[in-house]
Coordinates of C-alpha atoms in Angstrom, one line a residue:
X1 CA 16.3 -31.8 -38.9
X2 CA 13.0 -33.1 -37.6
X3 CA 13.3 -36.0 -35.1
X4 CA 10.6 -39.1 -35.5
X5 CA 9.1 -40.3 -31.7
X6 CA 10.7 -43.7 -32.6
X7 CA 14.7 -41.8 -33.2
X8 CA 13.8 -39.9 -30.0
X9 CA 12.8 -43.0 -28.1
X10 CA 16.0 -44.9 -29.4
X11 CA 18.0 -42.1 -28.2
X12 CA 16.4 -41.7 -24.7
X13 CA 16.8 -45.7 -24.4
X14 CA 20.3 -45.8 -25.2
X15 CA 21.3 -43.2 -22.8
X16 CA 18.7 -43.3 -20.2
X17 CA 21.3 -42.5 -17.6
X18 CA 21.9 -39.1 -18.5
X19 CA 18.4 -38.7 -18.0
X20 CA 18.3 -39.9 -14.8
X21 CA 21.7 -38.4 -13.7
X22 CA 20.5 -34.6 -15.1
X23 CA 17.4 -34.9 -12.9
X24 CA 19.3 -35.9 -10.0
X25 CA 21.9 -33.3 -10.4
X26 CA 19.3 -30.5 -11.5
X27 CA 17.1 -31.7 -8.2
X28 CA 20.4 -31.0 -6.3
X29 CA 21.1 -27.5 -7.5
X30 CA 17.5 -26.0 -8.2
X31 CA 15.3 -27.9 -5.1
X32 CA 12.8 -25.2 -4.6
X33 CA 10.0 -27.0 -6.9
X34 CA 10.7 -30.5 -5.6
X35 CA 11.0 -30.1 -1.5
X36 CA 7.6 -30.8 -1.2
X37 CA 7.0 -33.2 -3.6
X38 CA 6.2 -36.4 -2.0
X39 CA 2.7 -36.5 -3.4
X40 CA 4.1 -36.1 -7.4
X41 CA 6.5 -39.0 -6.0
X42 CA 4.0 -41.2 -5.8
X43 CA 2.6 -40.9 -8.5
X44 CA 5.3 -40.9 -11.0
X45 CA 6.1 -44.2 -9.2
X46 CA 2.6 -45.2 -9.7
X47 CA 2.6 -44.3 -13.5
X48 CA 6.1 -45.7 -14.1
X49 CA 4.9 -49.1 -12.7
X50 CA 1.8 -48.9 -14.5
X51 CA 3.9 -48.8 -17.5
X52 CA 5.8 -51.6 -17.0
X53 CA 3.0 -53.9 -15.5
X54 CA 0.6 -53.3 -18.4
X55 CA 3.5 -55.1 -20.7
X56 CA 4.0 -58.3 -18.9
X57 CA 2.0 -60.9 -18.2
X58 CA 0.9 -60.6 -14.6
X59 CA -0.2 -64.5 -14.5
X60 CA 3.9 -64.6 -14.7
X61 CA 4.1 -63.2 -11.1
X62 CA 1.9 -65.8 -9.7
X63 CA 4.2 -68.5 -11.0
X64 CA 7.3 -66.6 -9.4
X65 CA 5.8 -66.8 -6.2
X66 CA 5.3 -70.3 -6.4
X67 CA 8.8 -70.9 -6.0
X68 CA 8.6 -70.2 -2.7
X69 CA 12.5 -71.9 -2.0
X70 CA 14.1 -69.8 -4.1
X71 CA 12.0 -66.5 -2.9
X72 CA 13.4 -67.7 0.7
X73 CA 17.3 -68.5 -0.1
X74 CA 17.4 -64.5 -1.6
X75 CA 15.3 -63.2 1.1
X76 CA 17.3 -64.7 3.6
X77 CA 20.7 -63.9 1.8
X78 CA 19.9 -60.5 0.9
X79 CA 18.2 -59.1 4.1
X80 CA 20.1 -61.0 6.5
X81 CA 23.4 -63.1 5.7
X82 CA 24.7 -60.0 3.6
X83 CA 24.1 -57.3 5.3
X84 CA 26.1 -59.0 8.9
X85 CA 28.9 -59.6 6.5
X86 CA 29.0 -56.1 5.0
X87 CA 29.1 -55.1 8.6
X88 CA 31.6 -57.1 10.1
X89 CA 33.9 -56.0 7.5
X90 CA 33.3 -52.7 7.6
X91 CA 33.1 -52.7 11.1
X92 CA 37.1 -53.7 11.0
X93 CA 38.0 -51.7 8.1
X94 CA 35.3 -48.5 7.6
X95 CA 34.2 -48.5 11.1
X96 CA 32.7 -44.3 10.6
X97 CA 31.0 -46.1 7.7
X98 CA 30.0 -49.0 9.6
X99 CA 26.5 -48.3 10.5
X100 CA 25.7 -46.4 6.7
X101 CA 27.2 -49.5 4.9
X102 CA 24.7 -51.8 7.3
X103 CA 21.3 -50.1 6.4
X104 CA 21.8 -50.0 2.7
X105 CA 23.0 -53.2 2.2
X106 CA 20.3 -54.3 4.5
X107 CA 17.2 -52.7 3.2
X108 CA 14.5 -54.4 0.1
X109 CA 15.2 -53.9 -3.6
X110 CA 14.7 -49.9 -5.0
X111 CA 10.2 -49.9 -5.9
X112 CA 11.6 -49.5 -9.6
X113 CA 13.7 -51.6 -9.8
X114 CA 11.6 -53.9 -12.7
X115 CA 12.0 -50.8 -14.8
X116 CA 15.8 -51.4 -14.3
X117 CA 14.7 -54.9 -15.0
X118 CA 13.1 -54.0 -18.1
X119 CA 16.2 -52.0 -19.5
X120 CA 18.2 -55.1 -19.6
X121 CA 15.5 -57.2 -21.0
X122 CA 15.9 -59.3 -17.4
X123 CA 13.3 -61.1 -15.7
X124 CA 10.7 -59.0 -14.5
X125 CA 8.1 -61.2 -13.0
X126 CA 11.0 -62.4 -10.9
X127 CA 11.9 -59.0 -10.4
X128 CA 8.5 -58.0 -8.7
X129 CA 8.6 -61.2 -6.8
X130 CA 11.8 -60.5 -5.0
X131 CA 10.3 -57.0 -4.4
X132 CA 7.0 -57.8 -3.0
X133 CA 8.5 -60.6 -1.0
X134 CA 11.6 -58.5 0.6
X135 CA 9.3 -55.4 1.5
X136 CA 6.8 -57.6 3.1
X137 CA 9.5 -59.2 5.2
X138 CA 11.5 -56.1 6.1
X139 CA 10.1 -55.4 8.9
X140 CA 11.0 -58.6 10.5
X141 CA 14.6 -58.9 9.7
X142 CA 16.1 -55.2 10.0
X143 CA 14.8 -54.2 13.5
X144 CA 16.6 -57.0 15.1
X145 CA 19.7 -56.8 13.0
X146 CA 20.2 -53.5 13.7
X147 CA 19.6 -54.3 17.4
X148 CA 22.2 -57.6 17.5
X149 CA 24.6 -55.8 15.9
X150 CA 24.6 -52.4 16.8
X151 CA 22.3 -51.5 19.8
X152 CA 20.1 -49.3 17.7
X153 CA 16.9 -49.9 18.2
X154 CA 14.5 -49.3 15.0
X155 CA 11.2 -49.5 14.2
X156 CA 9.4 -50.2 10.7
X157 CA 5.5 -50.0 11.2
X158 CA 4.3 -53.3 9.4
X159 CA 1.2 -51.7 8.8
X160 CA 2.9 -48.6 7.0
X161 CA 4.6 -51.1 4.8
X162 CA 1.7 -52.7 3.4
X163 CA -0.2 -50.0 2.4
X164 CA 2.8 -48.8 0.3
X165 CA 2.9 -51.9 -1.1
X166 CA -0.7 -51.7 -1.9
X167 CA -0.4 -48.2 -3.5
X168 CA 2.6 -48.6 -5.5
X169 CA 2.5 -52.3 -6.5
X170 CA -0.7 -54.0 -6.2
X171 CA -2.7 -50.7 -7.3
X172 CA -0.6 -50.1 -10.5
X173 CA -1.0 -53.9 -11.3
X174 CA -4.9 -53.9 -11.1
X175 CA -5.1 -50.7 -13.0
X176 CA -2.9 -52.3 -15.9
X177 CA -5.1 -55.2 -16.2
X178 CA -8.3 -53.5 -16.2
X179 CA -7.1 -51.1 -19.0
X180 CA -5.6 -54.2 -20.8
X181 CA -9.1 -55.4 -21.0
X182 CA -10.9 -51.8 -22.1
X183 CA -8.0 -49.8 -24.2
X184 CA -8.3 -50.0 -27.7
X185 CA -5.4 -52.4 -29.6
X186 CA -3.9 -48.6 -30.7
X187 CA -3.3 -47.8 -27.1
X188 CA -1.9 -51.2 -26.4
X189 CA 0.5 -51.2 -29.0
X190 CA 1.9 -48.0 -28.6
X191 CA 2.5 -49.1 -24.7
X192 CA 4.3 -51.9 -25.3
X193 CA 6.1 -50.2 -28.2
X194 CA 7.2 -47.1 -26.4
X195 CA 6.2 -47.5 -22.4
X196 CA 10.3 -48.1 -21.8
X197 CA 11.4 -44.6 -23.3
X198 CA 8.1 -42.8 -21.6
X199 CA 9.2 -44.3 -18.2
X200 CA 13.2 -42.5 -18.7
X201 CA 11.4 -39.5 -18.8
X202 CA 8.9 -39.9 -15.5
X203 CA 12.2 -41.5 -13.8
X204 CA 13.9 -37.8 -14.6
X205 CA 11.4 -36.3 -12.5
X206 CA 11.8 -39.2 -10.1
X207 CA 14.9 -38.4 -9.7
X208 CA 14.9 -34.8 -9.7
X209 CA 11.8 -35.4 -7.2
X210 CA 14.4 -37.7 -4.6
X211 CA 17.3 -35.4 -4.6
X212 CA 15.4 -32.2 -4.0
X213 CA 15.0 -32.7 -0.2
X214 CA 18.2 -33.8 0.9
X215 CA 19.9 -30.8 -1.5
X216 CA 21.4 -29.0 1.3
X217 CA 23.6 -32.5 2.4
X218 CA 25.5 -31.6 -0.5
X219 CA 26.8 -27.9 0.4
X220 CA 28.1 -29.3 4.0
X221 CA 30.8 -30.7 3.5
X222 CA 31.8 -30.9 -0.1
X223 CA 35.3 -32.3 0.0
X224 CA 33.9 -35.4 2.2
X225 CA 32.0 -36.4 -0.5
X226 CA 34.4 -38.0 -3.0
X227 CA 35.7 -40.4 -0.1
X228 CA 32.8 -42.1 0.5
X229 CA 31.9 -42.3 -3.6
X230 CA 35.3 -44.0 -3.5
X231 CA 33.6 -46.4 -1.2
X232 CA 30.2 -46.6 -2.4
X233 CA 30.8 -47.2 -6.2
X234 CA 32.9 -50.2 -5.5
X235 CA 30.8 -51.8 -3.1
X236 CA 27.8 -51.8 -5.6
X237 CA 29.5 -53.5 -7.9
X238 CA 30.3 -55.8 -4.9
X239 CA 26.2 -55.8 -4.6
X240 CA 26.3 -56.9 -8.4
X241 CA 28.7 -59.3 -8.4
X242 CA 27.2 -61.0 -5.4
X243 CA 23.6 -60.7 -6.6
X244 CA 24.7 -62.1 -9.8
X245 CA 26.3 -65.7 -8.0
X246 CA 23.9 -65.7 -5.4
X247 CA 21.6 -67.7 -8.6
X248 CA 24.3 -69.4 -9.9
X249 CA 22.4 -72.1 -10.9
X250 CA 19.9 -69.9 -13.0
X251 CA 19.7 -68.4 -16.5
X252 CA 21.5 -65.6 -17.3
X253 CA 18.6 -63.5 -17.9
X254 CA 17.1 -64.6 -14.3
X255 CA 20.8 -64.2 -13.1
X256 CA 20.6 -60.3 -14.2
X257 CA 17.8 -59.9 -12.6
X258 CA 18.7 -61.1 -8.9
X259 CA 21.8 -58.8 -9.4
X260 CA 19.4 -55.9 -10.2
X261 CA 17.7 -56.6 -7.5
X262 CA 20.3 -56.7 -4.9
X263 CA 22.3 -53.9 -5.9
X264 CA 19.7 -51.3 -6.6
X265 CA 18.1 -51.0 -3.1
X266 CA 15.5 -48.9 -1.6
X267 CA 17.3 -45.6 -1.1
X268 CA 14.3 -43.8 0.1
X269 CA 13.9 -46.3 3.2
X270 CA 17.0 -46.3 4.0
X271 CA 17.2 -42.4 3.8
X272 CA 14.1 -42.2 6.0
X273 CA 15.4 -44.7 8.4
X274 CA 18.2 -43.4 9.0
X275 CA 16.8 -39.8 9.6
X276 CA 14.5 -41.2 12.0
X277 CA 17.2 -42.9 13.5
X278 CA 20.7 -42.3 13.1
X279 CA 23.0 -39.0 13.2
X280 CA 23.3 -36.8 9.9
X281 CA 26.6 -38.8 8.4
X282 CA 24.3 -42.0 7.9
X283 CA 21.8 -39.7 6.5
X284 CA 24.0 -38.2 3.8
X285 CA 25.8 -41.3 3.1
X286 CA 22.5 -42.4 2.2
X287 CA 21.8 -39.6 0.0
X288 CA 25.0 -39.9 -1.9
X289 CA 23.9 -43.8 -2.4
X290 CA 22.2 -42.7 -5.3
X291 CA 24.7 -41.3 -7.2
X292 CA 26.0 -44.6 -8.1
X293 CA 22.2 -46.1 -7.6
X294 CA 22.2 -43.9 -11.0
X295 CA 25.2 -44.1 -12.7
X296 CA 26.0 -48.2 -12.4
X297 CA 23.5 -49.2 -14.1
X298 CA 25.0 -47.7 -17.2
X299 CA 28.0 -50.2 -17.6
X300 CA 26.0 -53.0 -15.9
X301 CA 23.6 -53.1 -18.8
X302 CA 26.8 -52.4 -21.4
X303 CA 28.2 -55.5 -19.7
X304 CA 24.8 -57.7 -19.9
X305 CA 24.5 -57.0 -23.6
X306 CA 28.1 -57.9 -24.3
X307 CA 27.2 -61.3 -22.4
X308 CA 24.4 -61.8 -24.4
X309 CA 26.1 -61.2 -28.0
X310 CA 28.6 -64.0 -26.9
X311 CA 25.9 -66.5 -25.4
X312 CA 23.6 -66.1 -28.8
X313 CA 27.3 -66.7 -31.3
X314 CA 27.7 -69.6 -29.0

Protein backbone atom coordinates (compact mmCIF):
# COMPACT_ATOMS: atom_id res chain seq x y z
CA UNK A 1 0.00 0.00 0.00
CA UNK A 2 1.62 3.35 -0.98
CA UNK A 3 1.51 6.00 1.71
CA UNK A 4 0.53 9.80 0.63
CA UNK A 5 3.08 12.66 2.49
CA UNK A 6 -0.18 14.02 4.12
CA UNK A 7 -1.09 9.98 5.84
CA UNK A 8 2.66 9.97 6.68
CA UNK A 9 2.54 13.42 8.31
CA UNK A 10 -0.79 12.55 10.15
CA UNK A 11 0.87 9.51 11.49
CA UNK A 12 4.25 11.17 12.56
CA UNK A 13 1.92 13.99 14.30
CA UNK A 14 -0.12 11.71 16.19
CA UNK A 15 2.69 9.82 17.59
CA UNK A 16 5.47 12.16 17.60
CA UNK A 17 6.70 10.67 20.83
CA UNK A 18 7.87 7.51 19.55
CA UNK A 19 9.89 9.58 17.38
CA UNK A 20 11.41 11.35 19.83
CA UNK A 21 11.74 8.49 22.38
CA UNK A 22 13.41 6.00 19.40
CA UNK A 23 16.07 8.67 18.78
CA UNK A 24 16.73 9.04 22.39
CA UNK A 25 16.92 5.34 23.05
CA UNK A 26 18.78 4.58 19.69
CA UNK A 27 21.42 7.72 20.72
CA UNK A 28 21.81 5.70 24.02
CA UNK A 29 22.70 2.34 22.61
CA UNK A 30 24.57 3.20 19.23
CA UNK A 31 26.48 6.78 20.34
CA UNK A 32 29.46 6.42 18.13
CA UNK A 33 27.95 8.83 15.30
CA UNK A 34 26.48 11.44 17.70
CA UNK A 35 29.49 12.03 20.47
CA UNK A 36 30.68 14.74 18.55
CA UNK A 37 27.79 16.20 17.38
CA UNK A 38 27.39 19.55 18.90
CA UNK A 39 27.80 21.35 15.61
CA UNK A 40 24.68 19.09 13.81
CA UNK A 41 22.97 20.21 17.32
CA UNK A 42 22.79 23.44 16.43
CA UNK A 43 21.69 23.32 13.56
CA UNK A 44 18.83 20.99 13.71
CA UNK A 45 17.85 23.48 16.55
CA UNK A 46 18.34 26.21 14.14
CA UNK A 47 16.20 24.50 11.32
CA UNK A 48 13.56 23.29 13.77
CA UNK A 49 13.00 26.92 14.98
CA UNK A 50 13.11 28.17 11.62
CA UNK A 51 10.25 26.01 11.01
CA UNK A 52 8.17 27.05 13.56
CA UNK A 53 8.99 30.95 13.36
CA UNK A 54 8.28 31.15 9.63
CA UNK A 55 4.46 30.08 10.70
CA UNK A 56 3.68 32.68 13.20
CA UNK A 57 3.45 36.05 13.09
CA UNK A 58 6.61 37.45 14.60
CA UNK A 59 4.77 41.01 15.19
CA UNK A 60 2.96 38.54 17.90
CA UNK A 61 6.23 38.41 19.99
CA UNK A 62 6.55 42.06 20.14
CA UNK A 63 3.12 42.29 21.78
CA UNK A 64 4.11 39.48 24.31
CA UNK A 65 6.86 41.33 25.53
CA UNK A 66 4.90 44.26 26.14
CA UNK A 67 3.35 42.62 28.96
CA UNK A 68 6.18 43.06 30.78
CA UNK A 69 4.06 42.23 34.40
CA UNK A 70 3.18 39.08 33.45
CA UNK A 71 6.81 38.20 31.81
CA UNK A 72 8.11 39.30 35.52
CA UNK A 73 5.50 37.27 37.85
CA UNK A 74 6.72 33.84 35.67
CA UNK A 75 10.25 34.84 35.65
CA UNK A 76 10.28 35.41 39.16
CA UNK A 77 8.08 32.29 40.00
CA UNK A 78 9.76 29.96 37.78
CA UNK A 79 13.56 30.77 38.28
CA UNK A 80 13.32 31.75 41.76
CA UNK A 81 10.19 31.09 44.15
CA UNK A 82 10.02 27.42 42.73
CA UNK A 83 13.07 26.21 42.46
CA UNK A 84 13.76 27.29 46.77
CA UNK A 85 10.56 25.34 47.28
CA UNK A 86 11.51 22.29 45.32
CA UNK A 87 14.66 22.45 47.42
CA UNK A 88 13.49 22.80 50.67
CA UNK A 89 11.36 19.93 50.22
CA UNK A 90 13.60 17.85 48.84
CA UNK A 91 16.08 18.85 51.02
CA UNK A 92 13.87 17.19 54.05
CA UNK A 93 12.59 14.38 52.04
CA UNK A 94 15.22 13.47 48.90
CA UNK A 95 18.20 15.09 50.43
CA UNK A 96 20.84 12.73 47.81
CA UNK A 97 18.45 14.35 45.26
CA UNK A 98 18.50 17.61 46.81
CA UNK A 99 20.99 19.41 44.70
CA UNK A 100 19.81 17.48 41.07
CA UNK A 101 16.07 18.46 41.90
CA UNK A 102 17.38 22.31 42.50
CA UNK A 103 19.21 22.85 39.04
CA UNK A 104 16.47 21.46 36.90
CA UNK A 105 13.74 23.02 38.45
CA UNK A 106 15.80 26.12 38.45
CA UNK A 107 17.07 26.38 34.95
CA UNK A 108 14.99 28.53 31.66
CA UNK A 109 12.40 26.69 29.45
CA UNK A 110 14.02 23.65 26.97
CA UNK A 111 15.14 26.10 23.33
CA UNK A 112 12.18 24.01 21.68
CA UNK A 113 9.94 24.22 23.66
CA UNK A 114 7.48 26.46 21.05
CA UNK A 115 7.62 23.33 19.01
CA UNK A 116 6.12 21.57 22.04
CA UNK A 117 4.03 24.72 21.96
CA UNK A 118 3.05 24.16 18.57
CA UNK A 119 1.92 20.42 19.15
CA UNK A 120 -0.74 21.47 21.35
CA UNK A 121 -1.86 24.32 19.27
CA UNK A 122 -0.78 26.60 22.63
CA UNK A 123 0.51 29.99 22.51
CA UNK A 124 3.65 30.28 20.90
CA UNK A 125 4.47 33.95 20.81
CA UNK A 126 4.02 33.62 24.58
CA UNK A 127 5.95 30.70 24.43
CA UNK A 128 9.13 32.47 22.89
CA UNK A 129 8.59 35.32 25.25
CA UNK A 130 8.94 33.33 28.34
CA UNK A 131 12.01 31.82 26.60
CA UNK A 132 13.88 34.70 25.56
CA UNK A 133 13.00 36.50 28.80
CA UNK A 134 14.14 33.44 31.25
CA UNK A 135 17.52 32.76 29.29
CA UNK A 136 18.38 36.38 29.32
CA UNK A 137 17.79 36.54 33.08
CA UNK A 138 19.48 33.23 34.09
CA UNK A 139 22.37 34.30 34.70
CA UNK A 140 21.27 36.56 37.40
CA UNK A 141 19.06 34.41 39.46
CA UNK A 142 20.79 30.77 39.50
CA UNK A 143 24.42 31.79 40.64
CA UNK A 144 23.11 33.14 43.76
CA UNK A 145 20.57 30.58 44.42
CA UNK A 146 22.76 28.00 44.23
CA UNK A 147 25.11 30.01 46.44
CA UNK A 148 22.24 30.88 49.31
CA UNK A 149 21.17 27.60 49.40
CA UNK A 150 23.76 25.35 48.85
CA UNK A 151 27.37 26.93 49.01
CA UNK A 152 28.07 25.99 45.41
CA UNK A 153 29.40 28.58 43.76
CA UNK A 154 28.44 28.64 39.85
CA UNK A 155 29.13 30.59 37.13
CA UNK A 156 26.96 31.27 33.81
CA UNK A 157 29.03 33.68 31.37
CA UNK A 158 26.32 36.43 30.47
CA UNK A 159 28.06 36.84 27.42
CA UNK A 160 27.94 33.08 26.43
CA UNK A 161 24.18 33.31 26.92
CA UNK A 162 23.46 35.88 24.54
CA UNK A 163 25.12 34.79 21.75
CA UNK A 164 23.15 31.49 22.02
CA UNK A 165 20.30 33.37 22.08
CA UNK A 166 21.34 35.15 19.07
CA UNK A 167 22.11 31.96 17.11
CA UNK A 168 19.26 29.89 17.97
CA UNK A 169 16.46 32.39 18.39
CA UNK A 170 17.00 35.76 16.96
CA UNK A 171 18.89 34.18 13.86
CA UNK A 172 16.21 31.59 12.93
CA UNK A 173 13.64 34.47 13.39
CA UNK A 174 15.33 36.92 10.87
CA UNK A 175 15.92 34.05 8.46
CA UNK A 176 12.02 33.21 8.53
CA UNK A 177 11.07 36.59 7.77
CA UNK A 178 13.35 37.30 5.06
CA UNK A 179 12.28 34.02 3.34
CA UNK A 180 8.68 34.93 4.07
CA UNK A 181 9.17 37.91 1.97
CA UNK A 182 11.24 35.97 -1.13
CA UNK A 183 9.73 32.19 -1.15
CA UNK A 184 7.27 31.58 -3.59
CA UNK A 185 3.47 31.10 -2.16
CA UNK A 186 4.27 27.04 -3.04
CA UNK A 187 7.01 27.06 -0.54
CA UNK A 188 4.89 28.96 1.99
CA UNK A 189 2.12 26.84 1.89
CA UNK A 190 3.74 23.59 2.14
CA UNK A 191 5.55 25.10 5.37
CA UNK A 192 2.77 25.93 7.17
CA UNK A 193 1.00 22.86 5.95
CA UNK A 194 3.61 20.32 6.87
CA UNK A 195 6.65 22.33 8.94
CA UNK A 196 5.05 20.43 12.33
CA UNK A 197 5.57 16.72 10.96
CA UNK A 198 9.18 17.87 9.28
CA UNK A 199 10.19 19.25 12.76
CA UNK A 200 9.26 15.35 14.57
CA UNK A 201 11.65 14.14 12.34
CA UNK A 202 14.78 16.91 12.91
CA UNK A 203 13.68 16.56 16.78
CA UNK A 204 14.57 12.53 16.23
CA UNK A 205 17.96 13.49 15.46
CA UNK A 206 17.78 16.06 18.28
CA UNK A 207 17.33 13.64 20.37
CA UNK A 208 19.43 11.00 19.21
CA UNK A 209 22.07 13.91 18.95
CA UNK A 210 21.48 14.79 23.14
CA UNK A 211 21.60 11.31 24.42
CA UNK A 212 24.69 10.27 22.45
CA UNK A 213 27.19 11.91 24.88
CA UNK A 214 26.09 11.03 28.16
CA UNK A 215 25.45 7.14 26.82
CA UNK A 216 27.84 5.61 29.09
CA UNK A 217 25.72 7.22 32.37
CA UNK A 218 23.43 4.64 31.48
CA UNK A 219 25.63 1.32 31.82
CA UNK A 220 26.80 2.52 35.53
CA UNK A 221 24.62 1.83 37.49
CA UNK A 222 21.59 0.37 35.82
CA UNK A 223 19.42 -0.73 38.77
CA UNK A 224 19.66 3.08 40.27
CA UNK A 225 17.94 4.24 37.46
CA UNK A 226 14.37 3.33 37.95
CA UNK A 227 14.41 5.09 41.54
CA UNK A 228 15.01 8.30 40.43
CA UNK A 229 12.41 7.93 37.24
CA UNK A 230 10.10 7.16 40.15
CA UNK A 231 10.98 10.54 41.27
CA UNK A 232 11.34 12.45 38.21
CA UNK A 233 8.14 11.51 36.28
CA UNK A 234 5.99 12.67 39.17
CA UNK A 235 7.62 15.83 39.82
CA UNK A 236 7.10 16.90 36.07
CA UNK A 237 3.79 16.50 36.33
CA UNK A 238 4.25 18.60 39.54
CA UNK A 239 6.10 21.18 36.96
CA UNK A 240 2.73 20.91 34.86
CA UNK A 241 0.42 21.23 37.25
CA UNK A 242 2.12 24.18 38.77
CA UNK A 243 2.86 25.83 35.40
CA UNK A 244 -0.61 25.32 34.51
CA UNK A 245 -2.14 27.60 37.90
CA UNK A 246 0.72 29.73 38.02
CA UNK A 247 -1.75 31.74 34.95
CA UNK A 248 -4.80 30.99 36.47
CA UNK A 249 -6.27 33.93 35.33
CA UNK A 250 -5.48 33.26 31.53
CA UNK A 251 -6.98 31.31 28.71
CA UNK A 252 -6.63 27.90 28.46
CA UNK A 253 -4.66 27.92 25.44
CA UNK A 254 -2.16 30.65 27.16
CA UNK A 255 -2.61 28.43 30.34
CA UNK A 256 -0.97 25.34 28.25
CA UNK A 257 1.49 27.21 27.26
CA UNK A 258 3.02 28.53 30.75
CA UNK A 259 2.77 24.81 31.70
CA UNK A 260 4.92 23.88 28.68
CA UNK A 261 7.10 26.14 29.48
CA UNK A 262 7.81 25.30 33.04
CA UNK A 263 7.92 21.75 32.84
CA UNK A 264 9.98 21.17 29.78
CA UNK A 265 13.26 22.92 30.85
CA UNK A 266 16.60 23.35 29.41
CA UNK A 267 18.19 19.88 29.91
CA UNK A 268 21.23 20.69 28.14
CA UNK A 269 22.18 23.68 30.69
CA UNK A 270 21.42 21.95 33.34
CA UNK A 271 23.50 18.84 32.09
CA UNK A 272 26.40 21.22 31.38
CA UNK A 273 26.15 22.94 34.68
CA UNK A 274 26.16 20.43 36.49
CA UNK A 275 29.29 18.74 34.83
CA UNK A 276 31.06 21.83 35.27
CA UNK A 277 30.03 21.86 38.70
CA UNK A 278 28.61 19.19 40.57
CA UNK A 279 29.75 15.34 41.13
CA UNK A 280 28.58 12.69 38.48
CA UNK A 281 24.98 11.73 40.42
CA UNK A 282 23.75 15.33 39.51
CA UNK A 283 25.09 14.75 36.16
CA UNK A 284 23.20 11.58 35.40
CA UNK A 285 20.12 12.65 37.18
CA UNK A 286 20.20 15.21 34.65
CA UNK A 287 20.58 13.00 31.79
CA UNK A 288 17.80 10.70 32.85
CA UNK A 289 15.62 14.19 33.07
CA UNK A 290 14.96 13.61 29.58
CA UNK A 291 13.42 10.50 29.65
CA UNK A 292 10.24 12.00 30.94
CA UNK A 293 11.28 15.51 29.18
CA UNK A 294 10.19 12.99 26.19
CA UNK A 295 7.69 10.85 27.26
CA UNK A 296 5.18 13.45 29.30
CA UNK A 297 4.43 15.30 26.71
CA UNK A 298 2.48 12.41 25.22
CA UNK A 299 -0.48 12.37 27.90
CA UNK A 300 -0.15 16.18 28.46
CA UNK A 301 -1.16 16.89 24.96
CA UNK A 302 -3.93 13.76 25.20
CA UNK A 303 -5.13 15.66 28.30
CA UNK A 304 -5.20 19.27 26.51
CA UNK A 305 -7.27 17.94 23.68
CA UNK A 306 -9.70 16.27 25.89
CA UNK A 307 -10.02 19.90 27.66
CA UNK A 308 -10.57 21.38 24.60
CA UNK A 309 -13.38 18.94 23.20
CA UNK A 310 -15.34 19.79 26.46
CA UNK A 311 -14.61 23.69 26.41
CA UNK A 312 -15.85 23.87 22.52
CA UNK A 313 -19.42 21.44 23.54
CA UNK A 314 -19.72 23.98 26.28
Amino acid sequence: MKLSFSQISSFLEQYFWIVFFLGFLLGIFFPEYGKNGIFVLNGILFVILFLVFFRIDTSEVLRQVKKPILLIYLTILFLIVFPVAVFLISEKFFPDFALALLLISAVPPGVSTPVLTDFVKGNIPLSLAILVIQHLVLPFTLPPLFFLLSGVHVEIPLMDMFQRLVILIFLPILAAEICKKIFPPMFSKTIRTHGKSINIIFLFFLFYFVAAPYSEYFFRDFSGIWKQLLLLFPLFLIFHCFGYFSYFWGNFSDKVTVSISKTYMNNGIAIVLAANFFPPEVVFFAVLSEFPWILMMFPFRWIVERTKEKLNKN
